[in-house]
C-alpha cells in the first residue's frame, strides 16, 4: 500500500487502513519534511504565533512507527507507472505498490506576472510558507493580499493582529465570490474594513514591483502602485495530479474518481483536494472540495474499499473559517443556488445565509450561529422543500421549520 | 502529570498522562486514539471530538458552553454528560478524569 500525500487525507487514509485491520505494509509519502499536520492554522493562529507547531500534529510522533506506517517524507512523486505499479520520486527512487492512494492535494497557485518570484511574495499552503511569513512580518510596513477568498481573508485578519496596514486586491466584484452569496461577501468586506483593511474590488494585478531584489509594491492594471513589502497570494490551488494524468488517469480539473474514490486506473484511488467526484450536494455535479471534511471522509471511503467493505461517498460537506472574532461555519454547497434567505441581522454579527434551489435548502453559511449550522444540517441532508418565509424568522428554530407538503 | 482514563469506541480503556496547558482533546489525540477525529483542530467548529464524561466526574468538568451545546445537540450520541473534549482544559484538578469516546461526531 502506497499513499502519496501526507496531509489530512493521506494521514487519515493510513490511520483508517490500520483501524480497519489492513495488515500489509503502508508507505506514506509527503513532499514536506514535516510529520502530518493540520493545515487550517497556517493562515490563522499559527501565522499569528499563537499556536505551537507540535500541537498541530495530526498524530503523536510515535504513532506512525507503532502502527507500522512507513513515513517517506521530503519525497515528491513525479511519475506513476500504472502497469508496473510503481511510483517514482524526484530523486529517481521507485516505490512499488499493490494499491495506490493519491492524496497529493495541490500546490498554491502562483502569479505568472513579472515579479511573482521575488522575495516577500508569499503563498499560504505549507508550514514553510507560513514560517517565511512569520520571519518577515515584524519588518513589514505594508502588506497586500492578492485574492479575497478564505485564505486571503484569513491572512489579512491575522496580519492586522500584528498592526500591519493591509490591502486586499480582488478581481471579482466581491470577496468570497466563488464560494458564497453576496450577503456573506458584503458582511466580510464591512468587517475587514472596520478592522482597517482596505479592500479593492474589480481590481486586477499587473505585476509585482521590485526594489533591491525584493517586492516593494503591487502594480494594478490601471497603473496605480500599492506599496507592499509583503505580498500574500491567495488565488487558490493547482491540483497536484500531473503524474497520475500522465499515467492515463481521466480528469479535467484534478483527477476523476467514482463514489468509492477509484480513479480510472486499476487499484489507484484519489482522495481529498485533488479528487474530482460527483457530489450529491452539488446537484450531482463533478467537483473538487478543498476541505478537511472531504479529506477525512474520502480517506475513510478509500480505506473501506481497499479492505473489502466498500461504501459510497455521500458525506455532507462542511467547512469553517475563523476571522477576527467571527466564526463562520458552512454546511452544504451553495453553488447553483437560485435564492438566498438572510436569517438574522448581520449588524448583530450573528446570522445565517440560507441557500435554496427550487425552494430546497442546499446550504447554509452561519456566522457566530452554531445552532443554525447544526439544525440546518438536517435540512440540507434531507433536501427538504421548506416554507421559505419561515426561514427568515429567527424566532423559529431551523429544526422546527416544517417540510412543505408536496403536491 | 495529571492522568486521564479513556475508553475508546470498542470498549478498551487506557490511562494517559498529559502535561498542563492542553485540552482533553489534545491529551487524547497525543495518546494516539484513532477514534477521536477532532477534525477542526480544537476551535469548536465541529463535533468530532465528542466524549462522554463519567457521571461521577461531570461536576468537576462542568456543562458545555453555548456553541458547544449547539454542536452537541446535533449528535445522535448525545448524553447528559456529553462534552466536546477540545473545550475542556485538562488541569491538575481533573486528574483521574474518566471519559468515553462517542461513536460518531
CSV table of C-alpha atoms in Angstrom, one decimal:
chain,number,residue,atom,x,y,z
A,1,UNK,CA,0.0,0.0,0.0
A,2,UNK,CA,1.4,3.3,-1.0
A,3,UNK,CA,-0.2,6.7,-0.2
A,4,UNK,CA,1.1,9.8,-2.0
A,5,UNK,CA,0.5,12.9,0.0
A,6,UNK,CA,0.8,13.2,3.8
A,7,UNK,CA,-1.7,15.9,4.5
A,8,UNK,CA,-5.1,15.4,6.2
A,9,UNK,CA,-6.3,13.0,3.5
A,10,UNK,CA,-3.2,10.8,3.3
A,11,UNK,CA,-2.6,10.6,7.0
A,12,UNK,CA,-6.3,9.7,7.7
A,13,UNK,CA,-6.2,7.1,4.9
A,14,UNK,CA,-3.2,5.4,6.6
A,15,UNK,CA,-4.8,5.5,10.0
A,16,UNK,CA,-8.2,4.3,8.7
A,17,UNK,CA,-6.5,1.3,6.9
A,18,UNK,CA,-4.9,0.2,10.1
A,19,UNK,CA,-8.2,0.8,12.0
A,20,UNK,CA,-9.9,-1.5,9.5
A,21,UNK,CA,-7.4,-4.2,10.1
A,22,UNK,CA,-5.3,-3.7,6.9
A,23,UNK,CA,-2.2,-5.9,7.6
A,24,UNK,CA,0.0,-5.2,4.6
A,25,UNK,CA,2.8,-2.6,4.5
A,26,UNK,CA,1.8,1.1,4.3
A,27,UNK,CA,4.1,3.8,2.9
A,28,UNK,CA,3.0,7.4,3.4
A,29,UNK,CA,4.9,9.7,1.1
A,30,UNK,CA,5.0,13.5,1.5
A,31,UNK,CA,6.8,16.4,-0.1
A,32,UNK,CA,7.3,18.3,3.1
A,33,UNK,CA,9.8,17.3,5.8
A,34,UNK,CA,7.1,17.5,8.5
A,35,UNK,CA,5.1,14.8,10.1
A,36,UNK,CA,1.4,15.1,9.0
A,37,UNK,CA,-0.1,18.2,10.5
A,38,UNK,CA,-3.2,20.4,10.4
A,39,UNK,CA,-3.2,22.9,7.6
A,40,UNK,CA,-6.0,25.3,8.6
A,41,UNK,CA,-4.0,27.1,11.4
A,42,UNK,CA,-1.3,28.1,8.8
A,43,UNK,CA,-3.4,31.2,7.9
A,44,UNK,CA,-4.7,31.7,11.4
A,45,UNK,CA,-3.3,31.1,14.8
A,46,UNK,CA,0.0,29.5,13.6
A,47,UNK,CA,0.6,32.6,11.5
A,48,UNK,CA,-0.3,34.7,14.4
A,49,UNK,CA,2.3,32.9,16.6
A,50,UNK,CA,-0.5,31.8,19.0
A,51,UNK,CA,-0.2,28.1,18.3
A,52,UNK,CA,2.8,25.8,18.6
A,53,UNK,CA,3.6,23.6,15.6
A,54,UNK,CA,3.7,20.5,17.8
A,55,UNK,CA,0.1,21.0,18.8
A,56,UNK,CA,-0.9,20.8,15.1
A,57,UNK,CA,0.5,17.3,14.5
A,58,UNK,CA,-2.4,15.0,13.4
A,59,UNK,CA,-0.9,12.1,15.3
A,60,UNK,CA,1.7,11.9,18.1
A,61,UNK,CA,5.3,11.4,16.9
A,62,UNK,CA,5.5,7.7,17.9
A,63,UNK,CA,2.1,6.8,16.4
A,64,UNK,CA,3.4,6.1,12.9
A,65,UNK,CA,6.0,3.6,13.9
A,66,UNK,CA,3.6,2.0,16.3
A,67,UNK,CA,1.2,1.4,13.5
A,68,UNK,CA,3.9,0.3,11.1
A,69,UNK,CA,3.2,3.1,8.8
A,70,UNK,CA,6.5,4.0,7.0
A,71,UNK,CA,6.8,7.7,6.5
A,72,UNK,CA,8.5,8.7,3.3
A,73,UNK,CA,8.9,12.4,3.9
A,74,UNK,CA,10.7,15.0,1.8
A,75,UNK,CA,9.9,12.9,-1.3
A,76,UNK,CA,8.0,14.2,-4.3
A,77,UNK,CA,6.3,11.7,-6.5
A,78,UNK,CA,6.9,12.7,-10.1
A,79,UNK,CA,5.8,9.7,-12.1
A,80,UNK,CA,3.3,6.8,-11.8
A,81,UNK,CA,3.7,3.6,-13.8
A,82,UNK,CA,0.3,2.1,-13.6
A,83,UNK,CA,1.4,-1.1,-15.4
A,84,UNK,CA,4.5,-1.9,-13.3
A,85,UNK,CA,2.7,-0.4,-10.3
A,86,UNK,CA,5.5,1.9,-9.3
A,87,UNK,CA,5.8,5.5,-8.2
A,88,UNK,CA,9.0,7.4,-9.0
A,89,UNK,CA,10.2,10.3,-6.9
A,90,UNK,CA,12.1,13.4,-7.9
A,91,UNK,CA,15.3,11.7,-6.8
A,92,UNK,CA,14.7,8.8,-9.1
A,93,UNK,CA,13.8,6.3,-6.4
A,94,UNK,CA,11.0,3.8,-7.3
A,95,UNK,CA,8.4,2.5,-4.9
A,96,UNK,CA,6.2,-0.4,-5.8
A,97,UNK,CA,2.5,-0.6,-4.7
A,98,UNK,CA,-0.3,-3.1,-4.8
A,99,UNK,CA,-2.8,-0.3,-4.3
A,100,UNK,CA,-2.1,3.4,-4.5
A,101,UNK,CA,-3.9,6.2,-2.8
A,102,UNK,CA,-3.2,9.6,-4.4
A,103,UNK,CA,-3.7,12.2,-1.8
A,104,UNK,CA,-1.3,14.8,-3.1
A,105,UNK,CA,-3.7,17.8,-2.7
A,106,UNK,CA,-2.4,20.8,-4.6
A,107,UNK,CA,0.1,23.5,-4.7
A,108,UNK,CA,-0.7,27.1,-4.1
A,109,UNK,CA,-1.4,28.8,-7.4
A,110,UNK,CA,1.2,31.4,-8.1
A,111,UNK,CA,1.0,34.6,-10.1
A,112,UNK,CA,2.6,34.5,-13.5
A,113,UNK,CA,3.2,38.2,-13.9
A,114,UNK,CA,6.7,39.7,-13.6
A,115,UNK,CA,8.0,39.8,-10.0
A,116,UNK,CA,5.9,36.8,-8.9
A,117,UNK,CA,9.1,35.0,-7.7
A,118,UNK,CA,10.5,37.9,-5.7
A,119,UNK,CA,11.4,37.7,-2.0
A,120,UNK,CA,8.5,39.0,0.0
A,121,UNK,CA,5.9,37.3,-2.2
A,122,UNK,CA,4.2,34.5,-0.3
A,123,UNK,CA,1.6,31.8,-0.6
A,124,UNK,CA,0.0,30.0,2.4
A,125,UNK,CA,-0.1,26.3,1.9
A,126,UNK,CA,2.7,24.7,3.9
A,127,UNK,CA,4.4,25.2,7.2
A,128,UNK,CA,7.5,26.5,5.4
A,129,UNK,CA,5.3,29.1,3.7
A,130,UNK,CA,4.0,30.4,7.0
A,131,UNK,CA,7.4,30.2,8.7
A,132,UNK,CA,8.7,32.5,5.9
A,133,UNK,CA,5.9,35.0,6.5
A,134,UNK,CA,6.5,34.9,10.3
A,135,UNK,CA,10.2,35.6,9.8
A,136,UNK,CA,9.4,38.7,7.8
A,137,UNK,CA,6.3,40.1,9.4
A,138,UNK,CA,7.9,42.2,12.1
A,139,UNK,CA,9.6,44.4,9.5
A,140,UNK,CA,6.6,44.7,7.2
A,141,UNK,CA,5.3,48.2,6.6
A,142,UNK,CA,2.5,47.5,4.1
A,143,UNK,CA,1.0,44.1,3.2
A,144,UNK,CA,-1.0,43.4,0.1
A,145,UNK,CA,-3.1,40.3,-0.1
A,146,UNK,CA,-4.0,39.2,-3.6
A,147,UNK,CA,-7.2,37.3,-3.7
A,148,UNK,CA,-10.3,37.7,-1.5
A,149,UNK,CA,-11.0,34.1,-0.8
A,150,UNK,CA,-10.9,32.3,2.5
A,151,UNK,CA,-7.1,32.1,2.6
A,152,UNK,CA,-6.6,35.7,1.7
A,153,UNK,CA,-9.2,37.0,4.2
A,154,UNK,CA,-7.8,34.9,7.0
A,155,UNK,CA,-4.3,36.0,6.3
A,156,UNK,CA,-5.5,39.6,6.2
A,157,UNK,CA,-7.3,39.2,9.5
A,158,UNK,CA,-4.1,37.7,11.1
A,159,UNK,CA,-1.8,40.4,9.7
A,160,UNK,CA,-4.0,43.1,11.2
A,161,UNK,CA,-3.3,41.5,14.6
A,162,UNK,CA,0.3,42.5,14.0
A,163,UNK,CA,-0.8,46.0,13.5
A,164,UNK,CA,0.1,46.0,9.8
A,165,UNK,CA,-1.7,48.0,7.2
A,166,UNK,CA,-3.3,45.5,4.8
A,167,UNK,CA,-4.9,45.9,1.4
A,168,UNK,CA,-6.8,43.1,-0.3
A,169,UNK,CA,-6.9,43.1,-4.1
A,170,UNK,CA,-9.8,41.1,-5.5
A,171,UNK,CA,-10.5,40.7,-9.2
A,172,UNK,CA,-14.2,40.0,-8.8
A,173,UNK,CA,-16.8,42.5,-7.6
A,174,UNK,CA,-16.9,41.0,-4.1
A,175,UNK,CA,-14.8,38.8,-1.8
A,176,UNK,CA,-15.7,35.1,-1.5
A,177,UNK,CA,-17.3,35.4,-4.9
A,178,UNK,CA,-16.6,31.8,-5.8
A,179,UNK,CA,-17.9,30.2,-2.6
A,180,UNK,CA,-20.6,32.3,-1.0
A,181,UNK,CA,-23.5,34.6,-1.7
A,182,UNK,CA,-23.5,38.3,-1.8
A,183,UNK,CA,-24.8,38.8,1.8
A,184,UNK,CA,-21.9,37.0,3.2
A,185,UNK,CA,-19.4,38.8,0.9
A,186,UNK,CA,-20.7,42.2,1.9
A,187,UNK,CA,-20.6,41.3,5.6
A,188,UNK,CA,-17.0,40.2,5.5
A,189,UNK,CA,-16.0,43.2,3.4
A,190,UNK,CA,-17.5,45.5,6.1
A,191,UNK,CA,-15.9,43.6,8.9
A,192,UNK,CA,-12.4,43.8,7.3
A,193,UNK,CA,-12.9,47.5,6.6
A,194,UNK,CA,-13.9,48.1,10.2
A,195,UNK,CA,-10.6,46.5,11.2
A,196,UNK,CA,-8.7,48.9,8.9
A,197,UNK,CA,-8.2,46.6,6.0
A,198,UNK,CA,-8.5,48.3,2.6
A,199,UNK,CA,-10.4,46.2,0.0
A,200,UNK,CA,-10.1,46.9,-3.7
A,201,UNK,CA,-12.7,45.1,-5.8
A,202,UNK,CA,-12.8,44.6,-9.6
A,203,UNK,CA,-9.1,45.1,-9.5
A,204,UNK,CA,-6.5,43.2,-11.5
A,205,UNK,CA,-2.8,42.9,-10.8
A,206,UNK,CA,-0.4,43.9,-13.5
A,207,UNK,CA,2.9,42.9,-11.8
A,208,UNK,CA,5.0,42.9,-8.6
A,209,UNK,CA,7.4,45.8,-8.4
A,210,UNK,CA,11.0,45.2,-7.2
A,211,UNK,CA,13.5,47.1,-5.2
A,212,UNK,CA,16.9,45.6,-4.2
A,213,UNK,CA,15.7,42.1,-5.1
A,214,UNK,CA,12.6,42.2,-3.0
A,215,UNK,CA,9.0,43.0,-3.6
A,216,UNK,CA,8.2,46.7,-2.9
A,217,UNK,CA,4.8,47.1,-4.5
A,218,UNK,CA,1.9,45.8,-6.4
A,219,UNK,CA,1.2,47.5,-9.7
A,220,UNK,CA,-2.5,47.3,-10.6
A,221,UNK,CA,-3.9,47.1,-14.1
A,222,UNK,CA,-4.9,50.7,-14.0
A,223,UNK,CA,-1.2,51.7,-13.3
A,224,UNK,CA,-1.7,52.5,-9.7
A,225,UNK,CA,1.0,51.1,-7.5
A,226,UNK,CA,0.3,49.9,-3.9
A,227,UNK,CA,3.4,49.9,-1.7
A,228,UNK,CA,4.0,46.4,-0.4
A,229,UNK,CA,6.9,44.8,1.2
A,230,UNK,CA,4.8,41.7,1.9
A,231,UNK,CA,2.6,40.3,-0.8
A,232,UNK,CA,0.4,37.3,0.1
A,233,UNK,CA,-1.0,35.5,-2.9
A,234,UNK,CA,-4.2,33.6,-2.1
A,235,UNK,CA,-5.6,32.7,-5.5
A,236,UNK,CA,-6.4,29.0,-5.0
A,237,UNK,CA,-4.6,25.8,-5.6
A,238,UNK,CA,-3.5,23.8,-8.7
A,239,UNK,CA,-4.3,20.2,-8.1
A,240,UNK,CA,-1.2,18.0,-7.9
A,241,UNK,CA,-2.2,15.3,-10.3
A,242,UNK,CA,0.2,15.6,-13.2
A,243,UNK,CA,1.9,12.2,-12.6
A,244,UNK,CA,-1.5,10.5,-12.5
A,245,UNK,CA,-2.8,12.2,-15.5
A,246,UNK,CA,0.4,11.4,-17.4
A,247,UNK,CA,-0.2,7.8,-16.5
A,248,UNK,CA,-3.6,8.0,-18.1
A,249,UNK,CA,-6.0,8.8,-15.3
A,250,UNK,CA,-9.1,10.5,-16.5
A,251,UNK,CA,-9.8,14.0,-15.3
A,252,UNK,CA,-10.0,17.6,-16.3
A,253,UNK,CA,-9.9,19.5,-13.1
A,254,UNK,CA,-8.0,17.2,-10.8
A,255,UNK,CA,-8.4,13.5,-11.3
A,256,UNK,CA,-11.8,11.9,-11.7
A,257,UNK,CA,-13.0,9.3,-9.1
A,258,UNK,CA,-16.1,7.3,-8.7
A,259,UNK,CA,-18.2,7.1,-5.5
A,260,UNK,CA,-15.6,4.7,-4.0
A,261,UNK,CA,-12.7,7.1,-4.8
A,262,UNK,CA,-11.4,4.9,-7.5
A,263,UNK,CA,-9.7,6.6,-10.5
A,264,UNK,CA,-9.9,5.2,-14.0
A,265,UNK,CA,-6.6,3.4,-13.4
A,266,UNK,CA,-6.5,-0.1,-11.7
A,267,UNK,CA,-6.1,-0.1,-8.0
A,268,UNK,CA,-5.4,3.6,-7.9
A,269,UNK,CA,-7.6,5.8,-5.7
A,270,UNK,CA,-7.6,9.5,-5.3
A,271,UNK,CA,-8.9,11.5,-2.3
A,272,UNK,CA,-9.0,15.0,-0.9
A,273,UNK,CA,-8.5,18.3,-2.6
A,274,UNK,CA,-7.4,16.7,-5.9
A,275,UNK,CA,-10.2,14.2,-6.3
A,276,UNK,CA,-13.0,15.3,-8.7
A,277,UNK,CA,-16.1,13.4,-7.6
A,278,UNK,CA,-19.8,13.6,-8.3
A,279,UNK,CA,-21.2,15.2,-5.2
A,280,UNK,CA,-24.9,14.7,-4.4
A,281,UNK,CA,-24.8,18.0,-2.5
A,282,UNK,CA,-23.7,19.8,-5.7
A,283,UNK,CA,-26.8,18.6,-7.6
A,284,UNK,CA,-24.7,15.7,-9.0
A,285,UNK,CA,-22.0,18.0,-10.5
A,286,UNK,CA,-18.4,16.7,-10.6
A,287,UNK,CA,-16.5,18.9,-8.2
A,288,UNK,CA,-13.3,19.1,-6.1
A,289,UNK,CA,-13.8,20.0,-2.5
A,290,UNK,CA,-10.9,21.7,-0.7
A,291,UNK,CA,-11.7,20.9,2.9
A,292,UNK,CA,-10.7,18.9,5.9
A,293,UNK,CA,-14.1,17.2,5.9
A,294,UNK,CA,-13.7,16.0,2.4
A,295,UNK,CA,-10.1,14.8,3.0
A,296,UNK,CA,-11.0,12.8,6.1
A,297,UNK,CA,-14.3,11.3,4.7
A,298,UNK,CA,-12.8,10.3,1.4
A,299,UNK,CA,-9.8,8.8,3.2
A,300,UNK,CA,-12.2,6.5,5.1
A,301,UNK,CA,-14.1,5.7,1.8
A,302,UNK,CA,-10.9,4.6,0.1
A,303,UNK,CA,-9.7,2.6,3.1
A,304,UNK,CA,-13.1,0.8,3.2
A,305,UNK,CA,-12.9,-0.1,-0.5
A,306,UNK,CA,-9.3,-1.4,-0.1
A,307,UNK,CA,-10.2,-3.5,2.9
A,308,UNK,CA,-13.1,-5.1,1.1
A,309,UNK,CA,-16.1,-3.3,2.6
A,310,UNK,CA,-16.9,-0.6,0.1
A,311,UNK,CA,-19.3,2.2,1.0
A,312,UNK,CA,-20.2,5.0,-1.4
A,313,UNK,CA,-19.2,8.6,-0.6
A,314,UNK,CA,-22.1,10.8,0.3
A,315,UNK,CA,-20.9,12.8,3.3
A,316,UNK,CA,-22.5,16.2,3.7
A,317,UNK,CA,-19.8,18.9,3.1
A,318,UNK,CA,-18.9,21.2,6.0
A,319,UNK,CA,-16.3,23.9,6.4
A,320,UNK,CA,-15.2,26.6,8.7
A,321,UNK,CA,-13.3,29.8,8.7
A,322,UNK,CA,-12.2,32.0,11.6
A,323,UNK,CA,-11.5,35.6,11.1
A,324,UNK,CA,-11.2,38.1,14.0
A,325,UNK,CA,-13.9,37.0,16.5
A,326,UNK,CA,-16.1,35.7,13.7
A,327,UNK,CA,-16.7,32.0,13.5
A,328,UNK,CA,-18.1,31.0,10.1
A,329,UNK,CA,-19.5,27.5,9.7
A,330,UNK,CA,-20.8,26.2,6.4
A,331,UNK,CA,-22.9,23.2,5.7
A,332,UNK,CA,-23.7,22.0,2.2
A,333,UNK,CA,-22.6,23.6,-1.1
A,334,UNK,CA,-24.1,26.9,-2.2
A,335,UNK,CA,-23.0,26.7,-5.8
A,336,UNK,CA,-26.1,26.7,-8.1
A,337,UNK,CA,-28.5,28.3,-5.6
A,338,UNK,CA,-31.4,30.3,-7.1
A,339,UNK,CA,-32.4,32.2,-3.9
A,340,UNK,CA,-31.0,33.1,-0.5
A,341,UNK,CA,-32.7,33.9,2.7
A,342,UNK,CA,-31.0,36.1,5.3
A,343,UNK,CA,-31.7,34.8,8.8
A,344,UNK,CA,-30.9,37.3,11.4
A,345,UNK,CA,-29.3,40.7,11.2
A,346,UNK,CA,-25.6,40.9,10.0
A,347,UNK,CA,-25.3,44.1,12.1
A,348,UNK,CA,-25.7,41.8,15.2
A,349,UNK,CA,-22.7,39.8,14.0
A,350,UNK,CA,-24.7,36.6,14.4
A,351,UNK,CA,-26.7,35.5,11.4
A,352,UNK,CA,-27.0,32.9,8.7
A,353,UNK,CA,-27.5,32.9,5.0
A,354,UNK,CA,-29.7,30.0,3.8
A,355,UNK,CA,-29.1,29.0,0.2
A,356,UNK,CA,-32.0,27.5,-1.8
A,357,UNK,CA,-32.5,25.7,-5.1
A,358,UNK,CA,-36.1,25.2,-6.1
A,359,UNK,CA,-37.2,26.0,-2.6
A,360,UNK,CA,-35.0,23.3,-1.2
A,361,UNK,CA,-32.3,24.1,1.4
A,362,UNK,CA,-28.9,23.3,-0.2
A,363,UNK,CA,-26.5,25.1,2.1
A,364,UNK,CA,-26.1,27.5,5.0
A,365,UNK,CA,-23.3,29.9,5.9
A,366,UNK,CA,-23.6,30.6,9.6
A,367,UNK,CA,-21.7,33.4,11.3
A,368,UNK,CA,-21.5,33.1,15.0
A,369,UNK,CA,-24.6,31.0,14.7
A,370,UNK,CA,-23.7,27.4,15.6
A,371,UNK,CA,-27.3,26.5,16.3
A,372,UNK,CA,-28.3,27.3,12.7
A,373,UNK,CA,-25.3,25.3,11.5
A,374,UNK,CA,-26.3,22.2,13.4
A,375,UNK,CA,-30.0,22.4,12.8
A,376,UNK,CA,-29.7,23.4,9.2
A,377,UNK,CA,-27.7,20.3,8.5
A,378,UNK,CA,-30.8,18.1,8.7
A,379,UNK,CA,-32.5,20.4,6.1
A,380,UNK,CA,-29.5,20.1,3.8
A,381,UNK,CA,-29.2,16.4,4.1
A,382,UNK,CA,-33.0,15.9,3.7
A,383,UNK,CA,-33.1,18.1,0.6
A,384,UNK,CA,-36.2,19.5,2.3
A,385,UNK,CA,-38.5,21.7,0.4
A,386,UNK,CA,-39.5,24.3,3.0
A,387,UNK,CA,-41.7,27.3,3.6
A,388,UNK,CA,-39.1,29.9,2.7
A,389,UNK,CA,-40.8,32.7,4.7
A,390,UNK,CA,-40.3,30.7,7.9
A,391,UNK,CA,-36.5,30.5,7.3
A,392,UNK,CA,-36.2,34.2,7.8
A,393,UNK,CA,-37.8,34.2,11.2
A,394,UNK,CA,-35.1,33.8,13.8
A,395,UNK,CA,-37.8,33.1,16.4
A,396,UNK,CA,-38.4,29.8,14.6
A,397,UNK,CA,-35.5,27.4,15.2
A,398,UNK,CA,-34.5,25.7,12.0
A,399,UNK,CA,-35.3,22.3,13.4
A,400,UNK,CA,-38.9,23.5,13.7
A,401,UNK,CA,-39.2,24.6,10.1
A,402,UNK,CA,-41.6,22.1,8.6
A,403,UNK,CA,-41.2,20.5,5.3
A,404,UNK,CA,-43.7,22.0,2.8
A,405,UNK,CA,-46.3,19.4,1.8
A,406,UNK,CA,-45.5,18.2,-1.7
A,407,UNK,CA,-48.4,18.4,-4.1
B,1,UNK,CA,1.3,14.9,35.3
B,2,UNK,CA,-2.4,14.6,35.6
B,3,UNK,CA,-3.8,11.5,34.0
B,4,UNK,CA,-6.9,10.7,32.1
B,5,UNK,CA,-8.7,7.4,31.7
B,6,UNK,CA,-10.0,7.0,28.2
B,7,UNK,CA,-12.4,4.3,26.9
B,8,UNK,CA,-12.4,4.0,23.1
B,9,UNK,CA,-15.4,3.1,20.9
B,10,UNK,CA,-14.5,-0.6,21.1
B,11,UNK,CA,-14.6,-0.5,24.9
B,12,UNK,CA,-10.9,-0.7,25.5
B,13,UNK,CA,-9.7,1.5,28.4
B,14,UNK,CA,-6.3,3.1,28.7
B,15,UNK,CA,-4.7,5.7,31.1
B,16,UNK,CA,-2.9,8.5,29.5
B,17,UNK,CA,-0.8,11.3,31.0
B,18,UNK,CA,-0.8,14.9,29.8
B,19,UNK,CA,1.3,17.9,30.6
B,20,UNK,CA,-0.5,21.0,31.7
B,21,UNK,CA,-1.8,23.5,29.2
B,22,UNK,CA,-3.5,21.1,26.9
B,23,UNK,CA,-7.1,20.4,26.3
B,24,UNK,CA,-8.6,16.9,27.0
B,25,UNK,CA,-8.9,16.6,23.2
B,26,UNK,CA,-5.2,17.2,22.8
B,27,UNK,CA,-4.4,14.8,25.5
B,28,UNK,CA,-6.4,12.1,23.8
B,29,UNK,CA,-5.0,12.9,20.4
B,30,UNK,CA,-1.5,12.9,21.7
B,31,UNK,CA,-2.0,9.5,23.1
B,32,UNK,CA,-2.8,8.3,19.6
B,33,UNK,CA,-6.5,7.3,19.8
B,34,UNK,CA,-7.8,6.8,16.3
B,35,UNK,CA,-11.4,7.1,17.2
B,36,UNK,CA,-11.1,10.7,18.0
B,37,UNK,CA,-11.0,12.7,14.7
B,38,UNK,CA,-11.0,16.3,16.1
B,39,UNK,CA,-11.2,17.5,12.6
B,40,UNK,CA,-11.3,21.2,13.2
B,41,UNK,CA,-8.3,21.0,15.5
B,42,UNK,CA,-10.0,22.3,18.6
B,43,UNK,CA,-11.7,25.6,17.6
B,44,UNK,CA,-15.2,24.4,18.4
B,45,UNK,CA,-16.3,24.3,14.8
B,46,UNK,CA,-17.3,20.6,14.5
B,47,UNK,CA,-18.3,17.9,16.9
B,48,UNK,CA,-15.7,15.2,16.1
B,49,UNK,CA,-14.1,15.3,19.5
B,50,UNK,CA,-17.2,14.4,21.4
B,51,UNK,CA,-16.7,12.5,24.6
B,52,UNK,CA,-19.0,11.2,27.3
B,53,UNK,CA,-17.7,12.2,30.7
B,54,UNK,CA,-18.2,9.7,33.5
B,55,UNK,CA,-21.2,10.8,35.5
B,56,UNK,CA,-19.2,10.9,38.8
B,57,UNK,CA,-16.7,13.3,37.2
B,58,UNK,CA,-19.2,15.6,35.4
B,59,UNK,CA,-19.5,18.1,38.2
B,60,UNK,CA,-15.7,18.7,38.1
B,61,UNK,CA,-15.8,19.3,34.4
B,62,UNK,CA,-19.0,21.4,34.2
B,63,UNK,CA,-21.5,21.9,31.4
B,64,UNK,CA,-20.9,22.8,27.8
B,65,UNK,CA,-20.7,26.4,26.6
B,66,UNK,CA,-23.3,27.9,24.3
B,67,UNK,CA,-21.7,27.0,20.9
B,68,UNK,CA,-20.6,23.7,22.2
B,69,UNK,CA,-24.1,23.0,23.4
B,70,UNK,CA,-25.5,23.6,19.9
B,71,UNK,CA,-22.9,21.4,18.3
B,72,UNK,CA,-23.5,18.6,20.7
B,73,UNK,CA,-27.2,18.9,20.1
B,74,UNK,CA,-26.7,17.7,16.6
B,75,UNK,CA,-25.2,14.4,17.7
B,76,UNK,CA,-27.2,11.2,17.9
B,77,UNK,CA,-24.8,10.0,20.6
B,78,UNK,CA,-25.6,12.9,22.9
B,79,UNK,CA,-25.9,12.1,26.6
B,80,UNK,CA,-26.5,14.3,29.6
B,81,UNK,CA,-22.7,14.3,30.3
B,82,UNK,CA,-21.5,14.8,26.8
B,83,UNK,CA,-18.8,17.4,26.1
B,84,UNK,CA,-16.6,18.4,23.2
B,85,UNK,CA,-13.2,17.4,24.6
B,86,UNK,CA,-11.4,20.4,22.9
B,87,UNK,CA,-13.4,22.7,25.2
B,88,UNK,CA,-12.2,21.1,28.4
B,89,UNK,CA,-8.8,22.4,29.6
B,90,UNK,CA,-7.0,19.5,31.2
B,91,UNK,CA,-5.9,20.7,34.6
B,92,UNK,CA,-4.4,19.0,37.6
B,93,UNK,CA,-7.9,19.3,39.2
B,94,UNK,CA,-9.1,16.9,36.6
B,95,UNK,CA,-6.6,14.2,37.5
B,96,UNK,CA,-8.2,10.8,37.1
B,97,UNK,CA,-11.0,12.0,34.8
B,98,UNK,CA,-12.8,9.2,33.0
B,99,UNK,CA,-14.2,9.8,29.5
B,100,UNK,CA,-15.6,7.6,26.8
B,101,UNK,CA,-15.2,8.5,23.1
B,102,UNK,CA,-18.5,8.9,21.4
B,103,UNK,CA,-19.0,6.8,18.3
B,104,UNK,CA,-19.9,9.5,15.9
B,105,UNK,CA,-19.1,13.2,15.9
